[in-house]
């Protein structure tokens, strides 16, 4: 059998896989490198050997330190040859070997000779090589030549020096900064690329000097910049200057805007696009300013080049997030892109349309998407599903058609990730839109009738057990659940049994029927299913008769296991069978320092195709579990809210710390997430000392230090405060205290003795928004009417001069920390007045609804009428206090 | 290093029709190990394999990077930049590379020819991007710098073949003199 297979391989090698490098080996090539030492150099042969070594390195082969040194020394011999081609390969090889400091000295003189050669090609390349491998001390020696090279009349030499300068600025800024006169001269060069490189370097030299950058931009935008690349740079710098300067408040004119607009008429597409993108990214961009940029992007949409279409649709997609109205003009072009060959373009077009669509166009859009969905890959489908989910949350009244769409695609073919995205979306819609609950649960039931993914089936059954019993007619779900018991694999059967028990426990009228069904499960062939059935039967039935469900049972069925599973697993493994029964209380509840789910890299941008941020997941559940597992905090009661992490350190400092504020009725717990970014250190007994002198109502009750904090493995330390009930505010200053031990990075072992040290963190405030949960309502008007005017309070406020209405609206939303409803957080352009609807839950579980009416007049004075309705007059007053003090 | 304010190229890849390396060059630390690099190449290759990028350059996104690509015969050209990069700048670099290779291989652009002239391809990469900075985008200038080894980089290639011939002649002469 093996014989013909090998033969076939050989055949293929002969035909297609011919390669001049076939079968070459590192050892043999290193042998061959000896020709470099020949007294009579053969340039051709030497070039070939270098090419072979470069090929090996390029394929991922590595040279050991000794081998690299050997090759390096051999290569230096080749400077004797005057062959131009060979010299180029020598340069390449030296860069690739990145020699160490003592080796660099060997080639320095040869390279310096080349730097002053009459041949421009030598000069340019020698500069690049030398700057790549050099260090600070050597740089001072060659500085004079580099300054000359920058203003060399040969553009290749000038560019080489400038680009090297850009790299050297990272390591030796003080030296490169001395070249700015020469660089400035090079900016005026007639050679396009020299101008580009000079501009890039000049800006980097001056980037911390705002005035200088502003001057640079002012002079260049008036003059002529030849190269399109340099023009792109100038556009970037210009928009940077525009961001930092304030527009003329009286007329709303911005400096430099005319320049950006003129770039829209440039002949290079690269520049047109850069300018259009810069305009769309201006802060608080006005519709009047957007229009010309949108127009050129619209032209790009029908270009024959995929790259142009992609660039345009991606930019419009971003614009649609903030200014959906401005993009609607492109909708027709956008709709034709749904059938684009390039699926990235098609998906971006669809998600843009979903964002710009208004309530009335939803149905038509859905029809188009249905055709589109059948022929794209799963990963794009997921992006579309997420866009539809956020559309549905924006227009809750349209839930019917959107939910239908989701259930339809749920029935079609698809992989696990895709199906999971759909199921997650339906679950979120059920949670956030009460009206959608019954139909959503019904769709999920249909889905598990024919679902090939065990994981999804069990998730849905679990969700059904929690939500199903609370619906108007729980009995109709029983059939679907029991079908699982008959038809599925053991895992799903076991989970269905648990779901049945939950229905039995909560719905008394169903209890006798559930009892019968569970009895049948006693004869299942899987022991887990039988065990569960036996357990639940005993819980539901006392003394042979059907009884009221006790509190213990409900706790058991619906409560969460407040022990980390990993700890339970180790405890169970260590348990030795004996007379003494396993005691679950003996399991440690402490969470081992492990990265938390929310600890995402701060700079990490969200999904590339402009997917909307995923709806809030139940990370608060995770927090609650962690906190209640700590004995000191377990008595605080129900966790009301956990804030988003607030950074207490600048990015890229030695220790990164952020804090999550956990609010309870009578307590506040600060969870400090610390990361040690120094490999040479081990921190021990890490704690945060909090000074609460500016927060009189708070008194510290407990502090939980972190035993050890190794490099790059985040850990948490906690501090708890007692406070009176209600929304109490305060400001806290923090100092991180710890013992440092030196660690040898090569062995990872810490030294014995430690040094006490501390690290100042930024201040932290508990603000009113921390006491308000963002909870949406599906139909604001109904909720508002239902609440009634009993505890209503209305007042008017002047907000002073604001940049725009939209800015004022988002500022107020942020201060209140409430959930905008029905898409009212988006302010249409040019409108003079706006009404925004917010809902939330105030601490103490009081529902609050807010109706904000804004008006703006000529000189941008914004006035606001705030109407609050809640179940408690004191809470309505508290909301007004937030605004009047904020 | 200079990401953000200045166009930055993260890598340039030249793969064959099975996704194997012909020549690659990485300028960013996003893929620190060989395995990370190979994994990126594999995913980019498999996801673009079926697209038609032969007449116009195509574009896609991977792991928050923009990749522009173009295929000819059994060679696949890729240029990668960050997700904030101007797509058209990346496309210009790709086109420069693609055209320069076509000039250097005198129109016979396929894997075999590329491997036989690997030194030219490597020099070509070296002349296009230096440490992530765009060095040159004009294919004629790039090919000129690589092929001629001579001073006058702006001269068209047809003239350069003559100067190249002169260079080889000079080389022969010096060799016979040294003997």
Short mmCIF file of N, CA, C and O in Angstrom, two decimals, chain A residues 68 117 129 250 274 286 363 377 448 453 491 501 559 583 682 737:
data_model
loop_
_atom_site.label_atom_id
_atom_site.label_comp_id
_atom_site.label_asym_id
_atom_site.label_seq_id
_atom_site.Cartn_x
_atom_site.Cartn_y
_atom_site.Cartn_z
N UNK A 68 25.65 32.35 13.76
CA UNK A 68 25.43 33.70 13.26
C UNK A 68 26.73 34.48 13.28
O UNK A 68 27.07 35.19 12.31
N UNK A 117 31.06 57.12 -0.17
CA UNK A 117 31.45 56.69 -1.51
C UNK A 117 30.86 57.64 -2.55
O UNK A 117 29.96 58.43 -2.27
N UNK A 129 21.86 50.54 6.57
CA UNK A 129 22.40 49.41 7.33
C UNK A 129 23.02 49.90 8.63
O UNK A 129 22.73 49.38 9.71
N UNK A 250 -18.62 81.79 17.62
CA UNK A 250 -19.67 82.66 17.08
C UNK A 250 -20.20 82.15 15.75
O UNK A 250 -21.40 82.02 15.55
N UNK A 274 -8.37 60.13 2.19
CA UNK A 274 -7.83 60.54 3.49
C UNK A 274 -8.57 61.79 3.99
O UNK A 274 -8.92 61.88 5.17
N UNK A 286 -20.55 68.84 11.62
CA UNK A 286 -21.84 69.39 11.24
C UNK A 286 -22.28 68.76 9.92
O UNK A 286 -21.44 68.41 9.10
N UNK A 363 -38.89 46.54 7.46
CA UNK A 363 -39.46 45.35 6.82
C UNK A 363 -38.86 45.11 5.44
O UNK A 363 -38.52 43.98 5.09
N UNK A 377 -20.55 33.64 4.23
CA UNK A 377 -19.94 32.74 5.22
C UNK A 377 -20.48 33.04 6.62
O UNK A 377 -20.99 34.13 6.87
N UNK A 448 -34.98 23.72 19.65
CA UNK A 448 -34.39 22.55 20.30
C UNK A 448 -35.06 21.26 19.85
O UNK A 448 -34.52 20.18 20.04
N UNK A 453 -26.68 20.72 18.39
CA UNK A 453 -25.64 21.12 19.32
C UNK A 453 -26.08 20.94 20.77
O UNK A 453 -26.95 21.65 21.24
N UNK A 491 -26.86 13.97 28.12
CA UNK A 491 -26.62 15.31 28.66
C UNK A 491 -27.87 16.18 28.55
O UNK A 491 -28.27 16.85 29.50
N UNK A 501 -38.21 19.98 36.67
CA UNK A 501 -38.31 20.17 38.11
C UNK A 501 -38.55 21.64 38.46
O UNK A 501 -39.31 21.96 39.36
N UNK A 559 -30.80 29.07 43.02
CA UNK A 559 -29.64 29.78 43.53
C UNK A 559 -28.39 29.37 42.78
O UNK A 559 -28.36 28.35 42.09
N UNK A 583 -18.08 17.41 53.04
CA UNK A 583 -18.77 18.62 53.46
C UNK A 583 -18.45 19.76 52.51
O UNK A 583 -17.31 20.18 52.37
N UNK A 682 8.36 40.41 41.94
CA UNK A 682 7.22 39.69 42.49
C UNK A 682 6.69 40.57 43.61
O UNK A 682 7.45 40.98 44.50
N UNK A 737 0.10 49.70 48.28
CA UNK A 737 1.23 49.33 49.14
C UNK A 737 1.56 47.86 48.94
O UNK A 737 0.65 47.04 48.80
#
